[in-house]
Structures are given as structure tokens and as C-alpha cells.
Amino acid sequence: MAMNTSAERFFSGHGSLPVMPEVGRRLLLSLDDDNVTLTQIAELISKDSTLSAKVLRLANSARYSPSHTISTLQDAAMALGLETLRNLAMAASISGSFPQVQGLDRQRFWRHSVRTAGYARLLCKLLQGDADTAYLAGLMLRTGQLLMAMREPAQVAEVEANAKEPGSRYSLEMSRFACTHADVTAALAAHWHFPKGLVEAFKDANAPLEIRPFSLLAAVLHLAEVLADAADHQQDPVKALQAAVPELVEHLHMDLDFLRLRLEGAGDPGTDVDLMLS
């Protein structure tokens, strides 16, 4: 599994790399356990008091419209269900692993990442993929950019200032760094001992149509980032896909009218990100 050698420079020159929290690591492992229960996930989250507090704040937010105040993780488990509870905990755990960096607005960055995760999950459900893995992968997709910003904040800030067209971040980064955020994320995921399939999907997300064999997860990640970019810039999501990745949309035989209905029904997955970061 060859990594982009240009991505490797972002793993030197600053202090220690972000560390995958133990609870986050065990949540990741639970994705492969078909027998994991709601109670086990709640007990795992409870081992980290900061994470537990964030999950409870999120569970009580307007997005989940609880019928009563959720005061315990067991309440949250019953109200949200296993998938949503684990996704919230994963988002809070991973976002807490990375410091504030120059060159990127923290709240905007994580709102975009949570949107990418939500859209990746939605797309995978439509395309018969693994929705839980897609959520985690979408959440992680831009974390490599945080490492890039630790080393070259002015260059990263310049990329963001110019990335006005959905999906354009990839080409802007490639021209400046000879690698993309997805390449650096792939290297970080390998460092964190993520499953090989996830590492490969990050690496292949740059140009999924060029990869053989075709990776549905890589394609979903690229599409989800375009959708998150469109949401960031308040652009029409379907038109953004048609402009940025028409060949990929055609390759997947996507019904864009149905996708629009699903996106409208799902709402904005990036709401309440401030509760996750506080």
C-alpha cells in the first residue's frame, strides 16, 4: 500500500502526533462487532467523563428533539439508538484529539467534517455501502489538513481562501503540496492502525474513478466532501455534484432527484457542532 511520499513531510517538524483516544479506538473496533450492544457502547463512553458530557449535550440538542431531558448515557442510548450514539461519541472523541491550529477556523472545520460524515452515511445507505464505516471515514477525511496546517499554516489558509468551488480543495492542495489532505489522512490512519480498507479509501478519495478496483467508499468520501463544501458556501448540493464530479455521478447511476429529497429530509448534519467542541 504505497503512500504519497509528499504527505510524509507533515509527520515531522512538529511535536507529537495526535493520539487516537482509547475510547475512540474501541468505538472503531466495535464497527466490526455485529454483536455489540447499546449497553456496551454506553458503558464504553462512560469511561471518559469529558466525552460523556459532550455526548449528553449533543443528545439534548434540538437536532434530536428529545421528549424529556436526557441525563444519563443509558437514557441517551435508548433515545438515540446504537448507530447515532456511537457516531456522536466518535465525532466528539476524534475532534477532541486535535489541537486548535493556525490557518483553519476550528468551528468551521469540524462543522464541515461532521457534514461530510453525515453525507457519507446518507450516500452509503443509498448505494448499499457500509454506512457506519462511511460516517467515521467522512469524519476523518480532512483531519490530515490539520497536520498540514501545523507545518504550513499560511499555505493551508491560502488554499481555503481559494477553495470556493465545491471539490476544488483537492486540486489546489495538489498544486501547492504535491499531495492532498486525503493523502495525509491516509498516513495518519495507518499510524493509528485503522483497518487497511479505510486507509486505502482515504488514499483513493482524491480521484476515485482512476482507481482499480473501484472503491465505493472512496467515491462516497469524495462526493460527501463536495456536498459539505456546497453546504459551507450555501450552494445547491445537486448542482454542485453535477459541476464537480459529473463522471462519478454517472458511474454510480445516481438518481439526483431522489438524492435531493433525502438531503432535504435529513437536514443539516453540521448543526450543534459547537456543543461537540465546547
PDB file of C-alpha atoms in Angstrom:
ATOM      1  CA  MET A   1       0.000   0.000   0.000  1.00  0.00           C
ATOM      2  CA  ALA A   2       2.127   2.890  -1.317  1.00  0.00           C
ATOM      3  CA  MET A   3       1.604   6.234   0.407  1.00  0.00           C
ATOM      4  CA  ASN A   4       2.155   9.586  -1.281  1.00  0.00           C
ATOM      5  CA  THR A   5       5.733  10.418  -0.270  1.00  0.00           C
ATOM      6  CA  SER A   6       4.957  14.159  -0.223  1.00  0.00           C
ATOM      7  CA  ALA A   7       2.460  13.509   2.582  1.00  0.00           C
ATOM      8  CA  GLU A   8       5.202  12.106   4.820  1.00  0.00           C
ATOM      9  CA  ARG A   9       6.804  15.510   5.453  1.00  0.00           C
ATOM     10  CA  PHE A  10       3.795  16.534   7.522  1.00  0.00           C
ATOM     11  CA  PHE A  11       4.734  13.888  10.084  1.00  0.00           C
ATOM     12  CA  SER A  12       7.954  15.627  11.099  1.00  0.00           C
ATOM     13  CA  GLY A  13       8.859  19.080  12.301  1.00  0.00           C
ATOM     14  CA  HIS A  14       6.169  19.442  14.966  1.00  0.00           C
ATOM     15  CA  GLY A  15       5.714  17.794  18.333  1.00  0.00           C
ATOM     16  CA  SER A  16       3.947  14.554  18.945  1.00  0.00           C
ATOM     17  CA  LEU A  17       1.238  13.448  16.551  1.00  0.00           C
ATOM     18  CA  PRO A  18      -2.374  13.484  17.729  1.00  0.00           C
ATOM     19  CA  VAL A  19      -3.156  10.322  19.654  1.00  0.00           C
ATOM     20  CA  MET A  20      -6.271   8.287  18.977  1.00  0.00           C
ATOM     21  CA  PRO A  21      -8.135   8.230  22.321  1.00  0.00           C
ATOM     22  CA  GLU A  22      -8.570   4.766  23.819  1.00  0.00           C
ATOM     23  CA  VAL A  23     -12.359   5.089  23.890  1.00  0.00           C
ATOM     24  CA  GLY A  24     -12.334   6.243  20.257  1.00  0.00           C
ATOM     25  CA  ARG A  25     -10.125   3.300  19.303  1.00  0.00           C
ATOM     26  CA  ARG A  26     -12.519   0.855  20.964  1.00  0.00           C
ATOM     27  CA  LEU A  27     -15.511   2.517  19.297  1.00  0.00           C
ATOM     28  CA  LEU A  28     -13.716   1.976  15.985  1.00  0.00           C
ATOM     29  CA  LEU A  29     -13.194  -1.699  16.776  1.00  0.00           C
ATOM     30  CA  SER A  30     -16.895  -2.029  17.632  1.00  0.00           C
ATOM     31  CA  LEU A  31     -17.763  -1.319  13.968  1.00  0.00           C
ATOM     32  CA  ASP A  32     -16.614  -4.850  13.164  1.00  0.00           C
ATOM     33  CA  ASP A  33     -18.553  -6.434  16.043  1.00  0.00           C
ATOM     34  CA  ASP A  34     -22.042  -7.386  14.913  1.00  0.00           C
ATOM     35  CA  ASN A  35     -22.896  -8.461  18.458  1.00  0.00           C
ATOM     36  CA  VAL A  36     -22.072  -5.188  20.220  1.00  0.00           C
ATOM     37  CA  THR A  37     -24.972  -3.866  22.298  1.00  0.00           C
ATOM     38  CA  LEU A  38     -26.292  -0.433  23.214  1.00  0.00           C
ATOM     39  CA  THR A  39     -25.336  -1.048  26.828  1.00  0.00           C
ATOM     40  CA  GLN A  40     -21.746  -1.891  25.889  1.00  0.00           C
ATOM     41  CA  ILE A  41     -21.399   1.304  23.819  1.00  0.00           C
ATOM     42  CA  ALA A  42     -22.851   3.414  26.647  1.00  0.00           C
ATOM     43  CA  GLU A  43     -20.510   1.788  29.185  1.00  0.00           C
ATOM     44  CA  LEU A  44     -17.531   2.394  26.908  1.00  0.00           C
ATOM     45  CA  ILE A  45     -18.375   6.093  26.516  1.00  0.00           C
ATOM     46  CA  SER A  46     -18.853   6.413  30.290  1.00  0.00           C
ATOM     47  CA  LYS A  47     -15.151   5.610  30.813  1.00  0.00           C
ATOM     48  CA  ASP A  48     -14.319   9.123  29.523  1.00  0.00           C
ATOM     49  CA  SER A  49     -16.081  11.806  31.575  1.00  0.00           C
ATOM     50  CA  THR A  50     -15.346  14.645  29.127  1.00  0.00           C
ATOM     51  CA  LEU A  51     -16.659  12.592  26.227  1.00  0.00           C
ATOM     52  CA  SER A  52     -19.740  11.580  28.241  1.00  0.00           C
ATOM     53  CA  ALA A  53     -20.576  15.229  28.937  1.00  0.00           C
ATOM     54  CA  LYS A  54     -20.270  16.158  25.251  1.00  0.00           C
ATOM     55  CA  VAL A  55     -22.470  13.244  24.174  1.00  0.00           C
ATOM     56  CA  LEU A  56     -25.154  14.221  26.688  1.00  0.00           C
ATOM     57  CA  ARG A  57     -25.103  17.844  25.487  1.00  0.00           C
ATOM     58  CA  LEU A  58     -25.496  16.664  21.884  1.00  0.00           C
ATOM     59  CA  ALA A  59     -28.248  14.187  22.792  1.00  0.00           C
ATOM     60  CA  ASN A  60     -30.249  17.031  24.362  1.00  0.00           C
ATOM     61  CA  SER A  61     -29.865  19.344  21.356  1.00  0.00           C
ATOM     62  CA  ALA A  62     -32.738  20.436  19.144  1.00  0.00           C
ATOM     63  CA  ARG A  63     -31.486  18.225  16.302  1.00  0.00           C
ATOM     64  CA  TYR A  64     -32.515  15.096  18.227  1.00  0.00           C
ATOM     65  CA  SER A  65     -35.630  16.655  19.797  1.00  0.00           C
ATOM     66  CA  PRO A  66     -35.704  14.556  22.978  1.00  0.00           C
ATOM     67  CA  SER A  67     -39.155  14.288  24.596  1.00  0.00           C
ATOM     68  CA  HIS A  68     -37.515  14.714  28.009  1.00  0.00           C
ATOM     69  CA  THR A  69     -34.162  15.817  29.385  1.00  0.00           C
ATOM     70  CA  ILE A  70     -31.581  13.097  28.800  1.00  0.00           C
ATOM     71  CA  SER A  71     -29.490  12.930  31.960  1.00  0.00           C
ATOM     72  CA  THR A  72     -27.597   9.627  31.645  1.00  0.00           C
ATOM     73  CA  LEU A  73     -25.795   7.746  28.884  1.00  0.00           C
ATOM     74  CA  GLN A  74     -28.329   4.951  29.313  1.00  0.00           C
ATOM     75  CA  ASP A  75     -31.092   7.482  28.567  1.00  0.00           C
ATOM     76  CA  ALA A  76     -29.114   8.660  25.544  1.00  0.00           C
ATOM     77  CA  ALA A  77     -28.683   5.080  24.344  1.00  0.00           C
ATOM     78  CA  MET A  78     -32.419   4.410  24.498  1.00  0.00           C
ATOM     79  CA  ALA A  79     -33.352   7.731  22.886  1.00  0.00           C
ATOM     80  CA  LEU A  80     -30.790   7.743  20.073  1.00  0.00           C
ATOM     81  CA  GLY A  81     -30.127   4.102  19.252  1.00  0.00           C
ATOM     82  CA  LEU A  82     -26.767   2.425  18.820  1.00  0.00           C
ATOM     83  CA  GLU A  83     -25.723   3.919  15.479  1.00  0.00           C
ATOM     84  CA  THR A  84     -26.412   7.555  16.368  1.00  0.00           C
ATOM     85  CA  LEU A  85     -24.956   7.218  19.870  1.00  0.00           C
ATOM     86  CA  ARG A  86     -21.734   5.703  18.530  1.00  0.00           C
ATOM     87  CA  ASN A  87     -21.468   8.303  15.752  1.00  0.00           C
ATOM     88  CA  LEU A  88     -21.891  11.189  18.201  1.00  0.00           C
ATOM     89  CA  ALA A  89     -19.285   9.699  20.522  1.00  0.00           C
ATOM     90  CA  MET A  90     -16.871   9.105  17.641  1.00  0.00           C
ATOM     91  CA  ALA A  91     -17.265  12.691  16.439  1.00  0.00           C
ATOM     92  CA  ALA A  92     -16.697  14.130  19.908  1.00  0.00           C
ATOM     93  CA  SER A  93     -13.752  11.802  20.559  1.00  0.00           C
ATOM     94  CA  ILE A  94     -11.897  12.449  17.304  1.00  0.00           C
ATOM     95  CA  SER A  95     -12.477  16.223  17.286  1.00  0.00           C
ATOM     96  CA  GLY A  96     -11.073  16.349  20.820  1.00  0.00           C
ATOM     97  CA  SER A  97      -7.878  14.630  19.649  1.00  0.00           C
ATOM     98  CA  PHE A  98      -6.700  17.570  17.544  1.00  0.00           C
ATOM     99  CA  PRO A  99      -5.499  20.969  18.753  1.00  0.00           C
ATOM    100  CA  GLN A 100      -6.558  24.371  17.513  1.00  0.00           C
ATOM    101  CA  VAL A 101      -4.256  25.220  14.588  1.00  0.00           C
ATOM    102  CA  GLN A 102      -3.425  28.373  12.661  1.00  0.00           C
ATOM    103  CA  GLY A 103      -4.763  28.586   9.138  1.00  0.00           C
ATOM    104  CA  LEU A 104      -8.087  26.865   9.846  1.00  0.00           C
ATOM    105  CA  ASP A 105     -11.175  28.048  11.712  1.00  0.00           C
ATOM    106  CA  ARG A 106     -11.846  25.280  14.268  1.00  0.00           C
ATOM    107  CA  GLN A 107     -15.631  25.508  14.337  1.00  0.00           C
ATOM    108  CA  ARG A 108     -15.975  25.790  10.564  1.00  0.00           C
ATOM    109  CA  PHE A 109     -13.528  22.908  10.063  1.00  0.00           C
ATOM    110  CA  TRP A 110     -15.391  20.494  12.333  1.00  0.00           C
ATOM    111  CA  ARG A 111     -18.808  21.570  11.048  1.00  0.00           C
ATOM    112  CA  HIS A 112     -17.577  20.656   7.572  1.00  0.00           C
ATOM    113  CA  SER A 113     -16.178  17.346   8.846  1.00  0.00           C
ATOM    114  CA  VAL A 114     -19.415  16.386  10.607  1.00  0.00           C
ATOM    115  CA  ARG A 115     -21.356  17.337   7.469  1.00  0.00           C
ATOM    116  CA  THR A 116     -19.035  15.158   5.382  1.00  0.00           C
ATOM    117  CA  ALA A 117     -19.628  12.299   7.819  1.00  0.00           C
ATOM    118  CA  GLY A 118     -23.411  12.720   7.701  1.00  0.00           C
ATOM    119  CA  TYR A 119     -23.490  12.940   3.911  1.00  0.00           C
ATOM    120  CA  ALA A 120     -21.174   9.929   3.582  1.00  0.00           C
ATOM    121  CA  ARG A 121     -23.545   7.912   5.769  1.00  0.00           C
ATOM    122  CA  LEU A 122     -26.570   9.014   3.739  1.00  0.00           C
ATOM    123  CA  LEU A 123     -24.852   8.247   0.411  1.00  0.00           C
ATOM    124  CA  CYS A 124     -23.713   4.818   1.588  1.00  0.00           C
ATOM    125  CA  LYS A 125     -27.256   3.933   2.597  1.00  0.00           C
ATOM    126  CA  LEU A 126     -28.462   4.916  -0.887  1.00  0.00           C
ATOM    127  CA  LEU A 127     -25.661   2.980  -2.597  1.00  0.00           C
ATOM    128  CA  GLN A 128     -25.827  -0.128  -0.374  1.00  0.00           C
ATOM    129  CA  GLY A 129     -22.488   0.510   1.320  1.00  0.00           C
ATOM    130  CA  ASP A 130     -21.407   0.309   4.956  1.00  0.00           C
ATOM    131  CA  ALA A 131     -22.996   3.437   6.455  1.00  0.00           C
ATOM    132  CA  ASP A 132     -21.284   3.215   9.871  1.00  0.00           C
ATOM    133  CA  THR A 133     -17.800   2.952   8.379  1.00  0.00           C
ATOM    134  CA  ALA A 134     -18.656   5.754   5.945  1.00  0.00           C
ATOM    135  CA  TYR A 135     -19.593   8.060   8.831  1.00  0.00           C
ATOM    136  CA  LEU A 136     -16.255   7.520  10.554  1.00  0.00           C
ATOM    137  CA  ALA A 137     -14.343   7.897   7.284  1.00  0.00           C
ATOM    138  CA  GLY A 138     -16.182  11.117   6.437  1.00  0.00           C
ATOM    139  CA  LEU A 139     -15.443  12.483   9.884  1.00  0.00           C
ATOM    140  CA  MET A 140     -11.732  11.730   9.446  1.00  0.00           C
ATOM    141  CA  LEU A 141     -11.332  12.747   5.790  1.00  0.00           C
ATOM    142  CA  ARG A 142      -9.973  16.273   6.349  1.00  0.00           C
ATOM    143  CA  THR A 143      -8.021  15.607   9.566  1.00  0.00           C
ATOM    144  CA  GLY A 144      -4.831  15.344   7.515  1.00  0.00           C
ATOM    145  CA  GLN A 145      -5.312  19.023   6.698  1.00  0.00           C
ATOM    146  CA  LEU A 146      -4.864  19.809  10.397  1.00  0.00           C
ATOM    147  CA  LEU A 147      -1.395  18.240  10.253  1.00  0.00           C
ATOM    148  CA  MET A 148      -0.675  20.229   7.100  1.00  0.00           C
ATOM    149  CA  ALA A 149      -1.724  23.423   8.896  1.00  0.00           C
ATOM    150  CA  MET A 150       0.562  22.657  11.851  1.00  0.00           C
ATOM    151  CA  ARG A 151       3.517  22.805   9.471  1.00  0.00           C
ATOM    152  CA  GLU A 152       2.424  25.254   6.743  1.00  0.00           C
ATOM    153  CA  PRO A 153      -0.477  27.344   8.125  1.00  0.00           C
ATOM    154  CA  ALA A 154      -0.192  30.190   5.605  1.00  0.00           C
ATOM    155  CA  GLN A 155      -0.321  27.799   2.648  1.00  0.00           C
ATOM    156  CA  VAL A 156      -3.314  25.937   4.072  1.00  0.00           C
ATOM    157  CA  ALA A 157      -5.123  29.223   4.774  1.00  0.00           C
ATOM    158  CA  GLU A 158      -4.463  30.254   1.167  1.00  0.00           C
ATOM    159  CA  VAL A 159      -5.967  27.001  -0.110  1.00  0.00           C
ATOM    160  CA  GLU A 160      -9.089  27.550   1.990  1.00  0.00           C
ATOM    161  CA  ALA A 161      -9.415  31.147   0.796  1.00  0.00           C
ATOM    162  CA  ASN A 162      -9.357  29.947  -2.815  1.00  0.00           C
ATOM    163  CA  ALA A 163     -11.472  26.789  -2.418  1.00  0.00           C
ATOM    164  CA  LYS A 164     -14.707  28.495  -3.373  1.00  0.00           C
ATOM    165  CA  GLU A 165     -15.871  25.814  -5.818  1.00  0.00           C
ATOM    166  CA  PRO A 166     -17.103  22.576  -4.200  1.00  0.00           C
ATOM    167  CA  GLY A 167     -14.494  19.852  -4.651  1.00  0.00           C
ATOM    168  CA  SER A 168     -11.672  22.242  -5.584  1.00  0.00           C
ATOM    169  CA  ARG A 169      -9.629  21.698  -2.390  1.00  0.00           C
ATOM    170  CA  TYR A 170      -8.025  18.574  -3.882  1.00  0.00           C
ATOM    171  CA  SER A 171      -6.513  20.243  -6.957  1.00  0.00           C
ATOM    172  CA  LEU A 172      -5.481  23.368  -5.032  1.00  0.00           C
ATOM    173  CA  GLU A 173      -3.591  21.244  -2.493  1.00  0.00           C
ATOM    174  CA  MET A 174      -2.006  19.048  -5.130  1.00  0.00           C
ATOM    175  CA  SER A 175      -0.591  22.082  -6.931  1.00  0.00           C
ATOM    176  CA  ARG A 176       0.876  23.515  -3.699  1.00  0.00           C
ATOM    177  CA  PHE A 177       1.889  20.438  -1.702  1.00  0.00           C
ATOM    178  CA  ALA A 178       2.094  17.587  -4.277  1.00  0.00           C
ATOM    179  CA  CYS A 179      -0.385  15.758  -2.033  1.00  0.00           C
ATOM    180  CA  THR A 180      -3.849  16.331  -0.605  1.00  0.00           C
ATOM    181  CA  HIS A 181      -5.490  16.291   2.805  1.00  0.00           C
ATOM    182  CA  ALA A 182      -6.783  12.807   1.953  1.00  0.00           C
ATOM    183  CA  ASP A 183      -3.212  11.562   1.399  1.00  0.00           C
ATOM    184  CA  VAL A 184      -2.115  12.911   4.793  1.00  0.00           C
ATOM    185  CA  THR A 185      -5.225  11.466   6.445  1.00  0.00           C
ATOM    186  CA  ALA A 186      -4.367   8.062   4.928  1.00  0.00           C
ATOM    187  CA  ALA A 187      -0.900   8.253   6.507  1.00  0.00           C
ATOM    188  CA  LEU A 188      -2.401   9.284   9.854  1.00  0.00           C
ATOM    189  CA  ALA A 189      -4.966   6.469   9.698  1.00  0.00           C
ATOM    190  CA  ALA A 190      -2.140   3.996   9.071  1.00  0.00           C
ATOM    191  CA  HIS A 191      -0.273   5.464  12.065  1.00  0.00           C
ATOM    192  CA  TRP A 192      -3.416   4.965  14.156  1.00  0.00           C
ATOM    193  CA  HIS A 193      -3.679   1.340  12.932  1.00  0.00           C
ATOM    194  CA  PHE A 194      -7.007   1.848  11.184  1.00  0.00           C
ATOM    195  CA  PRO A 195      -8.236  -1.095   9.073  1.00  0.00           C
ATOM    196  CA  LYS A 196      -6.433  -1.346   5.727  1.00  0.00           C
ATOM    197  CA  GLY A 197      -9.676  -0.771   3.806  1.00  0.00           C
ATOM    198  CA  LEU A 198     -10.183   2.608   5.470  1.00  0.00           C
ATOM    199  CA  VAL A 199      -6.586   3.685   4.857  1.00  0.00           C
ATOM    200  CA  GLU A 200      -6.937   2.729   1.192  1.00  0.00           C
ATOM    201  CA  ALA A 201     -10.241   4.611   0.893  1.00  0.00           C
ATOM    202  CA  PHE A 202      -8.655   7.823   2.193  1.00  0.00           C
ATOM    203  CA  LYS A 203      -5.768   7.448  -0.253  1.00  0.00           C
ATOM    204  CA  ASP A 204      -8.124   6.738  -3.152  1.00  0.00           C
ATOM    205  CA  ALA A 205     -10.599   9.535  -2.347  1.00  0.00           C
ATOM    206  CA  ASN A 206      -8.560  12.037  -4.396  1.00  0.00           C
ATOM    207  CA  ALA A 207      -9.633  10.583  -7.748  1.00  0.00           C
ATOM    208  CA  PRO A 208     -11.852   7.535  -7.208  1.00  0.00           C
ATOM    209  CA  LEU A 209     -12.536   6.924 -10.907  1.00  0.00           C
ATOM    210  CA  GLU A 210      -8.812   6.404 -11.540  1.00  0.00           C
ATOM    211  CA  ILE A 211      -8.560   3.561  -9.005  1.00  0.00           C
ATOM    212  CA  ARG A 212      -8.808  -0.121  -9.894  1.00  0.00           C
ATOM    213  CA  PRO A 213     -10.561  -1.947  -8.435  1.00  0.00           C
ATOM    214  CA  PHE A 214     -13.167   0.765  -7.925  1.00  0.00           C
ATOM    215  CA  SER A 215     -13.693   1.709  -4.272  1.00  0.00           C
ATOM    216  CA  LEU A 216     -17.271   2.656  -3.361  1.00  0.00           C
ATOM    217  CA  LEU A 217     -16.113   4.109  -0.039  1.00  0.00           C
ATOM    218  CA  ALA A 218     -13.514   6.336  -1.732  1.00  0.00           C
ATOM    219  CA  ALA A 219     -16.174   7.541  -4.170  1.00  0.00           C
ATOM    220  CA  VAL A 220     -18.629   8.241  -1.358  1.00  0.00           C
ATOM    221  CA  LEU A 221     -15.981  10.236   0.532  1.00  0.00           C
ATOM    222  CA  HIS A 222     -15.273  12.426  -2.481  1.00  0.00           C
ATOM    223  CA  LEU A 223     -18.988  13.011  -3.110  1.00  0.00           C
ATOM    224  CA  ALA A 224     -19.645  13.752   0.570  1.00  0.00           C
ATOM    225  CA  GLU A 225     -16.891  16.363   0.670  1.00  0.00           C
ATOM    226  CA  VAL A 226     -18.368  18.091  -2.381  1.00  0.00           C
ATOM    227  CA  LEU A 227     -21.755  18.163  -0.635  1.00  0.00           C
ATOM    228  CA  ALA A 228     -20.187  19.552   2.565  1.00  0.00           C
ATOM    229  CA  ASP A 229     -18.385  22.220   0.510  1.00  0.00           C
ATOM    230  CA  ALA A 230     -21.689  23.177  -1.111  1.00  0.00           C
ATOM    231  CA  ALA A 231     -23.345  23.458   2.314  1.00  0.00           C
ATOM    232  CA  ASP A 232     -20.444  25.611   3.533  1.00  0.00           C
ATOM    233  CA  HIS A 233     -20.939  28.023   0.624  1.00  0.00           C
ATOM    234  CA  GLN A 234     -24.742  27.758   0.663  1.00  0.00           C
ATOM    235  CA  GLN A 235     -24.794  26.338  -2.849  1.00  0.00           C
ATOM    236  CA  ASP A 236     -27.267  23.897  -4.350  1.00  0.00           C
ATOM    237  CA  PRO A 237     -25.961  20.399  -3.491  1.00  0.00           C
ATOM    238  CA  VAL A 238     -27.138  18.608  -6.632  1.00  0.00           C
ATOM    239  CA  LYS A 239     -25.796  21.323  -8.940  1.00  0.00           C
ATOM    240  CA  ALA A 240     -22.500  21.159  -7.041  1.00  0.00           C
ATOM    241  CA  LEU A 241     -22.195  17.420  -7.744  1.00  0.00           C
ATOM    242  CA  GLN A 242     -23.102  17.913 -11.402  1.00  0.00           C
ATOM    243  CA  ALA A 243     -20.439  20.614 -11.761  1.00  0.00           C
ATOM    244  CA  ALA A 244     -17.647  18.994  -9.733  1.00  0.00           C
ATOM    245  CA  VAL A 245     -17.954  15.252 -10.396  1.00  0.00           C
ATOM    246  CA  PRO A 246     -20.364  14.535 -13.277  1.00  0.00           C
ATOM    247  CA  GLU A 247     -18.462  11.392 -14.378  1.00  0.00           C
ATOM    248  CA  LEU A 248     -18.580   9.942 -10.862  1.00  0.00           C
ATOM    249  CA  VAL A 249     -22.309  10.644 -10.561  1.00  0.00           C
ATOM    250  CA  GLU A 250     -22.858   8.902 -13.896  1.00  0.00           C
ATOM    251  CA  HIS A 251     -20.629   5.955 -12.954  1.00  0.00           C
ATOM    252  CA  LEU A 252     -22.724   5.335  -9.835  1.00  0.00           C
ATOM    253  CA  HIS A 253     -26.050   5.759 -11.731  1.00  0.00           C
ATOM    254  CA  MET A 254     -27.197   8.188  -9.054  1.00  0.00           C
ATOM    255  CA  ASP A 255     -30.803   9.374  -9.012  1.00  0.00           C
ATOM    256  CA  LEU A 256     -30.161  13.028  -8.186  1.00  0.00           C
ATOM    257  CA  ASP A 257     -33.832  13.918  -7.715  1.00  0.00           C
ATOM    258  CA  PHE A 258     -34.140  11.195  -5.076  1.00  0.00           C
ATOM    259  CA  LEU A 259     -30.843  12.292  -3.511  1.00  0.00           C
ATOM    260  CA  ARG A 260     -32.165  15.844  -3.231  1.00  0.00           C
ATOM    261  CA  LEU A 261     -35.249  14.594  -1.390  1.00  0.00           C
ATOM    262  CA  ARG A 262     -33.086  12.578   1.013  1.00  0.00           C
ATOM    263  CA  LEU A 263     -30.784  15.525   1.658  1.00  0.00           C
ATOM    264  CA  GLU A 264     -33.720  17.833   2.357  1.00  0.00           C
ATOM    265  CA  GLY A 265     -35.271  15.252   4.676  1.00  0.00           C
ATOM    266  CA  ALA A 266     -32.034  14.722   6.595  1.00  0.00           C
ATOM    267  CA  GLY A 267     -31.461  18.395   7.417  1.00  0.00           C
ATOM    268  CA  ASP A 268     -28.041  19.856   8.162  1.00  0.00           C
ATOM    269  CA  PRO A 269     -25.813  17.292   9.925  1.00  0.00           C
ATOM    270  CA  GLY A 270     -23.438  20.086  10.966  1.00  0.00           C
ATOM    271  CA  THR A 271     -25.817  21.805  13.390  1.00  0.00           C
ATOM    272  CA  ASP A 272     -24.797  21.917  17.049  1.00  0.00           C
ATOM    273  CA  VAL A 273     -21.107  21.309  16.291  1.00  0.00           C
ATOM    274  CA  ASP A 274     -20.310  23.970  18.911  1.00  0.00           C
ATOM    275  CA  LEU A 275     -21.702  21.601  21.559  1.00  0.00           C
ATOM    276  CA  MET A 276     -19.221  18.974  20.409  1.00  0.00           C
ATOM    277  CA  LEU A 277     -16.250  21.326  20.682  1.00  0.00           C
ATOM    278  CA  SER A 278     -17.055  23.053  23.971  1.00  0.00           C
TER     279      SER A 278
END
